[in-house]
Each structure stands twice: as C-alpha cells, then as structure tokens.
PDB file of C-alpha atoms and ligand atoms in Angstrom:
ATOM      1  CA  MET O   1      17.002   6.112  -8.927  1.00 88.00           C
ATOM      2  CA  THR O   2      14.744   3.260  -7.827  1.00 94.00           C
ATOM      3  CA  ARG O   3      16.160   0.270  -5.998  1.00 97.00           C
ATOM      4  CA  LEU O   4      13.405  -1.746  -4.471  1.00 97.00           C
ATOM      5  CA  ILE O   5      13.036  -5.032  -2.613  1.00 98.00           C
ATOM      6  CA  PHE O   6       9.620  -6.681  -2.282  1.00 97.00           C
ATOM      7  CA  LEU O   7       8.669  -8.698   0.775  1.00 97.00           C
ATOM      8  CA  GLY O   8       5.269 -10.299   1.262  1.00 96.00           C
ATOM      9  CA  LEU O   9       3.546 -13.658   1.521  1.00 97.00           C
ATOM     10  CA  PRO O  10       3.408 -15.880  -1.551  1.00 96.00           C
ATOM     11  CA  GLY O  11       0.407 -14.510  -3.426  1.00 96.00           C
ATOM     12  CA  SER O  12       0.599 -11.063  -1.827  1.00 97.00           C
ATOM     13  CA  GLY O  13       1.069  -9.504  -5.255  1.00 97.00           C
ATOM     14  CA  LYS O  14       4.870  -9.088  -5.208  1.00 96.00           C
ATOM     15  CA  GLY O  15       5.365 -10.441  -8.708  1.00 96.00           C
ATOM     16  CA  THR O  16       2.311  -8.632 -10.067  1.00 96.00           C
ATOM     17  CA  GLN O  17       3.306  -5.235  -8.657  1.00 98.00           C
ATOM     18  CA  ALA O  18       7.050  -5.628  -9.261  1.00 97.00           C
ATOM     19  CA  LYS O  19       6.405  -6.257 -12.959  1.00 98.00           C
ATOM     20  CA  THR O  20       4.029  -3.298 -13.293  1.00 98.00           C
ATOM     21  CA  LEU O  21       6.428  -0.893 -11.558  1.00 97.00           C
ATOM     22  CA  ALA O  22       9.511  -2.157 -13.413  1.00 97.00           C
ATOM     23  CA  ASP O  23       7.704  -1.492 -16.727  1.00 97.00           C
ATOM     24  CA  TYR O  24       6.587   1.933 -15.481  1.00 96.00           C
ATOM     25  CA  TRP O  25      10.092   3.007 -14.409  1.00 95.00           C
ATOM     26  CA  ASN O  26      11.808   1.070 -17.193  1.00 96.00           C
ATOM     27  CA  ILE O  27      14.155  -0.819 -14.877  1.00 97.00           C
ATOM     28  CA  PRO O  28      14.806  -4.575 -14.619  1.00 98.00           C
ATOM     29  CA  HIS O  29      12.390  -6.777 -12.669  1.00 98.00           C
ATOM     30  CA  ILE O  30      14.504  -9.482 -11.042  1.00 98.00           C
ATOM     31  CA  SER O  31      12.288 -12.307  -9.810  1.00 98.00           C
ATOM     32  CA  THR O  32      14.101 -15.303  -8.311  1.00 97.00           C
ATOM     33  CA  GLY O  33      10.918 -17.363  -8.800  1.00 96.00           C
ATOM     34  CA  ASP O  34      10.815 -16.518 -12.532  1.00 97.00           C
ATOM     35  CA  ILE O  35      14.548 -17.209 -12.963  1.00 97.00           C
ATOM     36  CA  LEU O  36      14.142 -20.566 -11.191  1.00 97.00           C
ATOM     37  CA  ARG O  37      11.104 -21.536 -13.281  1.00 96.00           C
ATOM     38  CA  GLN O  38      12.978 -20.684 -16.501  1.00 97.00           C
ATOM     39  CA  ALA O  39      16.015 -22.697 -15.338  1.00 96.00           C
ATOM     40  CA  MET O  40      13.740 -25.667 -14.545  1.00 97.00           C
ATOM     41  CA  LYS O  41      12.067 -25.394 -17.945  1.00 97.00           C
ATOM     42  CA  ASP O  42      15.476 -25.294 -19.683  1.00 98.00           C
ATOM     43  CA  GLN O  43      16.738 -28.131 -17.461  1.00 97.00           C
ATOM     44  CA  THR O  44      19.968 -26.255 -16.651  1.00 95.00           C
ATOM     45  CA  THR O  45      22.195 -27.518 -13.814  1.00 93.00           C
ATOM     46  CA  PHE O  46      20.595 -24.867 -11.539  1.00 92.00           C
ATOM     47  CA  GLY O  47      17.106 -25.845 -12.661  1.00 96.00           C
ATOM     48  CA  ILE O  48      17.616 -29.566 -12.073  1.00 97.00           C
ATOM     49  CA  LYS O  49      18.968 -28.881  -8.570  1.00 96.00           C
ATOM     50  CA  ALA O  50      16.111 -26.480  -7.703  1.00 96.00           C
ATOM     51  CA  GLN O  51      13.164 -28.510  -9.025  1.00 96.00           C
ATOM     52  CA  SER O  52      12.343 -30.687  -6.001  1.00 95.00           C
ATOM     53  CA  TYR O  53      12.512 -27.697  -3.623  1.00 96.00           C
ATOM     54  CA  VAL O  54      10.226 -25.475  -5.693  1.00 96.00           C
ATOM     55  CA  ASP O  55       7.743 -28.270  -6.421  1.00 94.00           C
ATOM     56  CA  SER O  56       7.381 -29.075  -2.705  1.00 94.00           C
ATOM     57  CA  GLY O  57       7.149 -25.413  -1.621  1.00 94.00           C
ATOM     58  CA  LYS O  58      10.528 -25.375   0.162  1.00 96.00           C
ATOM     59  CA  LEU O  59      13.161 -22.695  -0.160  1.00 97.00           C
ATOM     60  CA  VAL O  60      15.923 -23.471  -2.620  1.00 97.00           C
ATOM     61  CA  PRO O  61      19.400 -23.590  -0.932  1.00 97.00           C
ATOM     62  CA  ASP O  62      20.987 -20.167  -0.440  1.00 98.00           C
ATOM     63  CA  GLU O  63      24.055 -20.826  -2.591  1.00 96.00           C
ATOM     64  CA  LEU O  64      21.893 -21.504  -5.651  1.00 96.00           C
ATOM     65  CA  VAL O  65      19.673 -18.395  -5.436  1.00 97.00           C
ATOM     66  CA  GLN O  66      22.552 -16.192  -4.300  1.00 97.00           C
ATOM     67  CA  ALA O  67      24.627 -17.157  -7.338  1.00 96.00           C
ATOM     68  CA  MET O  68      21.635 -16.383  -9.599  1.00 95.00           C
ATOM     69  CA  VAL O  69      21.069 -12.970  -8.014  1.00 97.00           C
ATOM     70  CA  GLU O  70      24.766 -12.089  -8.126  1.00 97.00           C
ATOM     71  CA  GLU O  71      24.922 -12.914 -11.809  1.00 96.00           C
ATOM     72  CA  ARG O  72      21.766 -10.909 -12.602  1.00 97.00           C
ATOM     73  CA  LEU O  73      22.597  -7.821 -10.514  1.00 97.00           C
ATOM     74  CA  GLY O  74      26.065  -7.733 -12.085  1.00 96.00           C
ATOM     75  CA  LYS O  75      24.603  -7.036 -15.546  1.00 97.00           C
ATOM     76  CA  PRO O  76      24.966  -3.480 -16.909  1.00 96.00           C
ATOM     77  CA  ASP O  77      21.199  -2.797 -17.131  1.00 96.00           C
ATOM     78  CA  THR O  78      20.954  -2.632 -13.308  1.00 97.00           C
ATOM     79  CA  LYS O  79      22.950   0.610 -13.105  1.00 93.00           C
ATOM     80  CA  GLU O  80      19.802   2.770 -13.427  1.00 92.00           C
ATOM     81  CA  GLY O  81      17.847   0.850 -10.777  1.00 97.00           C
ATOM     82  CA  TRP O  82      16.150  -2.508 -10.224  1.00 98.00           C
ATOM     83  CA  ILE O  83      13.322  -4.288  -8.446  1.00 98.00           C
ATOM     84  CA  LEU O  84      14.090  -7.484  -6.561  1.00 98.00           C
ATOM     85  CA  ASP O  85      11.069  -9.767  -6.192  1.00 97.00           C
ATOM     86  CA  GLY O  86      11.426 -12.878  -4.018  1.00 97.00           C
ATOM     87  CA  PHE O  87      14.921 -12.159  -2.722  1.00 98.00           C
ATOM     88  CA  PRO O  88      15.965 -12.066   0.064  1.00 98.00           C
ATOM     89  CA  ARG O  89      13.676 -14.630   1.701  1.00 98.00           C
ATOM     90  CA  LYS O  90      15.879 -15.338   4.741  1.00 97.00           C
ATOM     91  CA  VAL O  91      18.123 -13.347   7.043  1.00 97.00           C
ATOM     92  CA  THR O  92      21.162 -15.201   5.654  1.00 98.00           C
ATOM     93  CA  GLN O  93      20.179 -14.055   2.140  1.00 98.00           C
ATOM     94  CA  ALA O  94      19.715 -10.487   3.399  1.00 98.00           C
ATOM     95  CA  HIS O  95      23.245 -10.480   4.838  1.00 98.00           C
ATOM     96  CA  TYR O  96      24.549 -11.795   1.557  1.00 98.00           C
ATOM     97  CA  LEU O  97      22.672  -9.132  -0.397  1.00 98.00           C
ATOM     98  CA  GLU O  98      24.052  -6.368   1.795  1.00 97.00           C
ATOM     99  CA  GLY O  99      27.611  -7.419   0.943  1.00 98.00           C
ATOM    100  CA  LEU O 100      26.785  -7.832  -2.725  1.00 98.00           C
ATOM    101  CA  LEU O 101      25.191  -4.383  -3.034  1.00 98.00           C
ATOM    102  CA  ASP O 102      28.160  -2.831  -1.254  1.00 97.00           C
ATOM    103  CA  SER O 103      30.564  -4.477  -3.678  1.00 97.00           C
ATOM    104  CA  LEU O 104      28.479  -3.210  -6.632  1.00 96.00           C
ATOM    105  CA  ASP O 105      28.261   0.260  -5.038  1.00 95.00           C
ATOM    106  CA  HIS O 106      24.441   0.126  -5.122  1.00 96.00           C
ATOM    107  CA  HIS O 107      22.929   2.032  -2.206  1.00 94.00           C
ATOM    108  CA  GLY O 108      19.645   3.569  -1.036  1.00 94.00           C
ATOM    109  CA  GLU O 109      17.362   0.587  -1.630  1.00 96.00           C
ATOM    110  CA  LYS O 110      13.887   0.623  -0.095  1.00 96.00           C
ATOM    111  CA  VAL O 111      12.026  -2.452   1.105  1.00 97.00           C
ATOM    112  CA  VAL O 112       8.268  -2.821   0.642  1.00 97.00           C
ATOM    113  CA  ASN O 113       6.198  -5.245   2.667  1.00 97.00           C
ATOM    114  CA  LEU O 114       2.901  -5.954   0.904  1.00 97.00           C
ATOM    115  CA  GLN O 115       0.440  -6.763   3.678  1.00 98.00           C
ATOM    116  CA  VAL O 116      -2.265  -9.326   2.909  1.00 98.00           C
ATOM    117  CA  PRO O 117      -3.947 -11.801   5.331  1.00 97.00           C
ATOM    118  CA  ASP O 118      -3.046 -15.501   4.994  1.00 97.00           C
ATOM    119  CA  GLU O 119      -6.547 -16.603   3.978  1.00 97.00           C
ATOM    120  CA  VAL O 120      -6.681 -14.033   1.170  1.00 97.00           C
ATOM    121  CA  VAL O 121      -3.432 -15.289  -0.355  1.00 97.00           C
ATOM    122  CA  VAL O 122      -4.546 -18.915  -0.083  1.00 97.00           C
ATOM    123  CA  ALA O 123      -7.665 -18.087  -2.106  1.00 97.00           C
ATOM    124  CA  ARG O 124      -5.642 -16.147  -4.715  1.00 96.00           C
ATOM    125  CA  LEU O 125      -3.064 -18.901  -5.181  1.00 97.00           C
ATOM    126  CA  LEU O 126      -5.675 -21.656  -5.430  1.00 97.00           C
ATOM    127  CA  GLN O 127      -7.237 -19.633  -8.212  1.00 96.00           C
ATOM    128  CA  ARG O 128      -3.864 -19.110  -9.951  1.00 94.00           C
ATOM    129  CA  GLY O 129      -3.259 -22.880  -9.938  1.00 92.00           C
ATOM    130  CA  ARG O 130       0.468 -23.052 -10.727  1.00 91.00           C
ATOM    131  CA  LYS O 131       2.120 -26.470 -10.192  1.00 90.00           C
ATOM    132  CA  ASP O 132       3.187 -25.432  -6.654  1.00 92.00           C
ATOM    133  CA  ASP O 133      -0.241 -23.910  -5.859  1.00 94.00           C
ATOM    134  CA  SER O 134      -2.020 -26.951  -4.352  1.00 95.00           C
ATOM    135  CA  GLU O 135      -3.511 -26.217  -0.924  1.00 95.00           C
ATOM    136  CA  GLU O 136      -1.032 -28.456   0.930  1.00 95.00           C
ATOM    137  CA  ILE O 137       1.985 -26.837  -0.711  1.00 96.00           C
ATOM    138  CA  ILE O 138       0.588 -23.315  -0.318  1.00 96.00           C
ATOM    139  CA  ARG O 139       0.160 -23.961   3.443  1.00 96.00           C
ATOM    140  CA  ARG O 140       3.769 -25.185   3.650  1.00 96.00           C
ATOM    141  CA  ARG O 141       4.986 -22.046   1.834  1.00 96.00           C
ATOM    142  CA  LEU O 142       3.062 -19.901   4.336  1.00 97.00           C
ATOM    143  CA  VAL O 143       4.625 -21.678   7.325  1.00 97.00           C
ATOM    144  CA  ILE O 144       8.095 -21.223   5.806  1.00 97.00           C
ATOM    145  CA  TYR O 145       7.318 -17.555   5.119  1.00 97.00           C
ATOM    146  CA  HIS O 146       6.319 -16.896   8.732  1.00 97.00           C
ATOM    147  CA  GLN O 147       9.408 -18.721  10.050  1.00 98.00           C
ATOM    148  CA  GLU O 148      12.094 -17.669   7.613  1.00 97.00           C
ATOM    149  CA  THR O 149      11.014 -14.523   5.768  1.00 97.00           C
ATOM    150  CA  GLU O 150       8.948 -12.579   8.310  1.00 97.00           C
ATOM    151  CA  PRO O 151      12.021 -11.800  10.484  1.00 98.00           C
ATOM    152  CA  LEU O 152      13.198  -9.667   7.553  1.00 98.00           C
ATOM    153  CA  ILE O 153      10.436  -7.162   8.331  1.00 98.00           C
ATOM    154  CA  ASP O 154      12.152  -6.251  11.615  1.00 97.00           C
ATOM    155  CA  TYR O 155      15.559  -6.537  10.013  1.00 97.00           C
ATOM    156  CA  TYR O 156      14.734  -3.823   7.479  1.00 98.00           C
ATOM    157  CA  ARG O 157      12.634  -1.800   9.936  1.00 97.00           C
ATOM    158  CA  GLN O 158      15.684  -1.481  12.185  1.00 97.00           C
ATOM    159  CA  ARG O 159      17.674  -0.286   9.178  1.00 96.00           C
ATOM    160  CA  GLN O 160      14.932   2.284   8.463  1.00 96.00           C
ATOM    161  CA  GLN O 161      14.422   0.952   4.959  1.00 96.00           C
ATOM    162  CA  LEU O 162      10.938  -0.513   5.434  1.00 97.00           C
ATOM    163  CA  VAL O 163       7.737   0.754   3.842  1.00 96.00           C
ATOM    164  CA  LEU O 164       4.354  -0.914   4.520  1.00 97.00           C
ATOM    165  CA  VAL O 165       1.646  -1.083   1.855  1.00 98.00           C
ATOM    166  CA  ASN O 166      -1.818  -2.627   2.033  1.00 98.00           C
ATOM    167  CA  GLY O 167      -1.874  -5.344  -0.640  1.00 98.00           C
ATOM    168  CA  ASP O 168      -5.458  -6.376   0.127  1.00 98.00           C
ATOM    169  CA  GLN O 169      -7.108  -4.039  -2.361  1.00 98.00           C
ATOM    170  CA  PRO O 170      -7.560  -3.979  -6.157  1.00 98.00           C
ATOM    171  CA  GLN O 171      -4.275  -4.233  -8.100  1.00 98.00           C
ATOM    172  CA  GLU O 172      -4.488  -0.669  -9.497  1.00 98.00           C
ATOM    173  CA  SER O 173      -4.964   0.782  -5.994  1.00 98.00           C
ATOM    174  CA  VAL O 174      -1.942  -1.148  -4.701  1.00 98.00           C
ATOM    175  CA  THR O 175       0.127   0.215  -7.613  1.00 98.00           C
ATOM    176  CA  GLU O 176      -0.982   3.793  -6.867  1.00 97.00           C
ATOM    177  CA  ASP O 177      -0.105   3.419  -3.173  1.00 97.00           C
ATOM    178  CA  LEU O 178       3.291   1.981  -4.078  1.00 97.00           C
ATOM    179  CA  LYS O 179       4.103   4.848  -6.441  1.00 95.00           C
ATOM    180  CA  LYS O 180       3.196   7.336  -3.713  1.00 94.00           C
ATOM    181  CA  VAL O 181       5.263   5.818  -0.903  1.00 92.00           C
ATOM    182  CA  ILE O 182       8.313   4.812  -2.888  1.00 89.00           C
ATOM    183  CA  HIS O 183       9.246   8.237  -4.149  1.00 81.00           C
ATOM    184  CA  SER O 184       7.919  10.203  -1.194  1.00 67.00           C
TER     185      SER O 184
HETATM  186  P1  LIG X 201       7.818 -17.009  -6.285  1.00 91.00           P
HETATM  187  O1  LIG X 201       7.816 -17.082  -7.755  1.00 91.00           O
HETATM  188  O2  LIG X 201       8.449 -15.799  -5.662  1.00 91.00           O
HETATM  189  O3  LIG X 201       6.311 -17.279  -5.840  1.00 91.00           O
HETATM  190  P2  LIG X 201       5.204 -16.516  -5.065  1.00 91.00           P
HETATM  191  O4  LIG X 201       5.766 -15.853  -3.859  1.00 91.00           O
HETATM  192  O5  LIG X 201       4.133 -17.517  -4.894  1.00 91.00           O
HETATM  193  O6  LIG X 201       4.637 -15.472  -6.123  1.00 91.00           O
HETATM  194  P3  LIG X 201       4.212 -13.996  -6.019  1.00 91.00           P
HETATM  195  O7  LIG X 201       4.010 -13.567  -4.608  1.00 91.00           O
HETATM  196  O8  LIG X 201       5.214 -13.223  -6.775  1.00 91.00           O
HETATM  197  O9  LIG X 201       2.846 -14.005  -6.825  1.00 91.00           O
HETATM  198  P4  LIG X 201       1.821 -12.797  -6.861  1.00 91.00           P
HETATM  199  O10 LIG X 201       1.498 -12.501  -5.441  1.00 91.00           O
HETATM  200  O11 LIG X 201       2.273 -11.671  -7.687  1.00 91.00           O
HETATM  201  O12 LIG X 201       8.565 -18.294  -5.646  1.00 91.00           O
HETATM  202  C1  LIG X 201       8.254 -19.621  -6.030  1.00 91.00           C
HETATM  203  C2  LIG X 201       9.221 -20.608  -5.379  1.00 91.00           C
HETATM  204  O13 LIG X 201      10.595 -20.344  -5.810  1.00 91.00           O
HETATM  205  C3  LIG X 201       9.317 -20.567  -3.844  1.00 91.00           C
HETATM  206  O14 LIG X 201       8.290 -21.320  -3.228  1.00 91.00           O
HETATM  207  C4  LIG X 201      10.737 -21.178  -3.636  1.00 91.00           C
HETATM  208  O15 LIG X 201      10.730 -22.564  -3.737  1.00 91.00           O
HETATM  209  C5  LIG X 201      11.548 -20.610  -4.783  1.00 91.00           C
HETATM  210  N1  LIG X 201      12.270 -19.367  -4.449  1.00 91.00           N
HETATM  211  C6  LIG X 201      12.048 -18.130  -5.009  1.00 91.00           C
HETATM  212  N2  LIG X 201      12.878 -17.216  -4.461  1.00 91.00           N
HETATM  213  C7  LIG X 201      13.644 -17.881  -3.540  1.00 91.00           C
HETATM  214  C8  LIG X 201      14.659 -17.474  -2.629  1.00 91.00           C
HETATM  215  N3  LIG X 201      15.069 -16.198  -2.548  1.00 91.00           N
HETATM  216  N4  LIG X 201      15.215 -18.400  -1.808  1.00 91.00           N
HETATM  217  C9  LIG X 201      14.831 -19.671  -1.879  1.00 91.00           C
HETATM  218  N5  LIG X 201      13.862 -20.136  -2.702  1.00 91.00           N
HETATM  219  C10 LIG X 201      13.262 -19.251  -3.532  1.00 91.00           C
HETATM  220  O16 LIG X 201       0.561 -13.377  -7.585  1.00 91.00           O
HETATM  221  C11 LIG X 201      -0.249 -14.369  -7.041  1.00 91.00           C
HETATM  222  C12 LIG X 201      -1.656 -14.317  -7.601  1.00 91.00           C
HETATM  223  O17 LIG X 201      -2.382 -13.267  -6.951  1.00 91.00           O
HETATM  224  C13 LIG X 201      -1.736 -14.047  -9.093  1.00 91.00           C
HETATM  225  O18 LIG X 201      -2.665 -14.927  -9.661  1.00 91.00           O
HETATM  226  C14 LIG X 201      -2.235 -12.592  -9.198  1.00 91.00           C
HETATM  227  O19 LIG X 201      -3.040 -12.364 -10.332  1.00 91.00           O
HETATM  228  C15 LIG X 201      -3.064 -12.459  -7.915  1.00 91.00           C
HETATM  229  N6  LIG X 201      -3.083 -11.078  -7.408  1.00 91.00           N
HETATM  230  C16 LIG X 201      -2.007 -10.239  -7.309  1.00 91.00           C
HETATM  231  N7  LIG X 201      -2.389  -9.046  -6.783  1.00 91.00           N
HETATM  232  C17 LIG X 201      -3.743  -9.151  -6.521  1.00 91.00           C
HETATM  233  C18 LIG X 201      -4.731  -8.238  -5.954  1.00 91.00           C
HETATM  234  N8  LIG X 201      -4.406  -6.996  -5.560  1.00 91.00           N
HETATM  235  N9  LIG X 201      -5.989  -8.694  -5.839  1.00 91.00           N
HETATM  236  C19 LIG X 201      -6.333  -9.945  -6.233  1.00 91.00           C
HETATM  237  N10 LIG X 201      -5.463 -10.832  -6.782  1.00 91.00           N
HETATM  238  C20 LIG X 201      -4.174 -10.447  -6.925  1.00 91.00           C
END
C-alpha cells in the first residue's frame, strides 16, 4: 500500500515524479495545483475564488484547498493508495490532513522531500513558462515556500515519516531513487 506526500520547492519535480510513480503503482495522483488549474479553466466557484492567488504566486486560502482535498480523498479509488502532490503546504494544512486521514482510516503515509537548490528551480520554471512562472512570481513562491512550507520538513521528521531524496539529477535517476526509498 503506497500513501505518499510530496514536499519540495516549486519546480523541484514533485508533479513530474508524482505522476510517474502514480502511473507505475496505478494509484491516483492528487495534485492540488492541477485541480486548481482545472477549476480556473472551468470557471467554477472554487476556480474563480482561487485565480488571483495562483496568478500572483500566493497560497490559496486553506478552506478552499482543504475542501478540494477532502472531496478527492473521499473517492473510492483512494482505498488502494494515493500520492498527494502540493498538499499540505502549511502546518495548518498538515494538521487538517492528519484529522482527515484519521477519519478515513488511512494510515502509514510517507513524506518525501525532493531536495533541489533555489537557483536550479528558478531556471527550470523559467524554462517551463506557465502563466505563474515569471521570475518575479517564481521568487515570491520561493519566499512563501521557505516561510510556510519548509517548517513541514521538521514536522514530518519529528513524526518519523520523512524521507529525503536528491531531486537535482536527471528525472529517471530521481524516479529510481524514489522507488528504492519508498518501499525500503
Ligand atoms: P503547483 O501546481 O503545485 O506548482 P509547482 O509547485 O510550481 O509545480 P511542481 O513542483 O509540481 O512542478 P515540477 O517541479 O514537477 O502549485 C501552483 C499554485 O497552486 C501555487 O503557487 C498556489 O497558488 C496553488 N496551490 C497549490 N497547492 C496549494 C495548497 N496546498 N495550498 C495553497 N495553495 C496551493 O515541474 C517543474 C518543471 O521542472 C517542469 O518543467 C519539469 O519538466 C521540470 N523538471 C522536473 N524534474 C526535473 C529534473 N529532474 N531535471 C530537470 N527538470 C525537471
């Protein structure tokens, strides 16, 4: 049973690796970024509320992302495992997730931190060129990551759930390292 949470800077390869591993293990890949982008494209109530936050590189309010994650994790296809990519991004979201997983009786999740230096992710994201990938907005996302998301590394280390993987290597090598550490 694989239940996995990805931490890492924007551009560290979370989405890339989460998708590859979810296909490999045939379990759902739950990306809050992807769900938000779809909601914005469809102009749903969620999407309209989230748009200005995502476009400016800020975190969307907890209640919005938490409701999305609760709805998605409650679906029957998550019973055999899941990969969460982009959630939690704050300690408040991590507390929320803990309660949610308890209520769903999902236990034993591991947390991967993909380690990549700031300047490497800036170069990757500039090359990707999504709407929120301008240099100014990337820099803001990095500041928010260091302030809001980085404390989760200690949070999960203290809970003995944390696994560290070097994300600054070719994609296939990162995938191989992840496969090794996750089921070791
Ligand atoms: P996300 O969609 O999660 O955006 P991201 O962190 O930039 O993407 P990711 O990290 O998955 O991309 P990847 O490295 O795979 O979030 C977007 C926005 O949504 C946030 O800014 C926020 O506003 C909002 N949001 C999402 N979740 C939220 C939450 N929980 N709470 C509040 N707000 C939330 O890929 C990046 C690039 O690197 C790609 O081009 C890829 O090809 C390349 N790459 C990957 N691995 C590589 C490697 N090994 N070598 C070279 N290049 C590589």
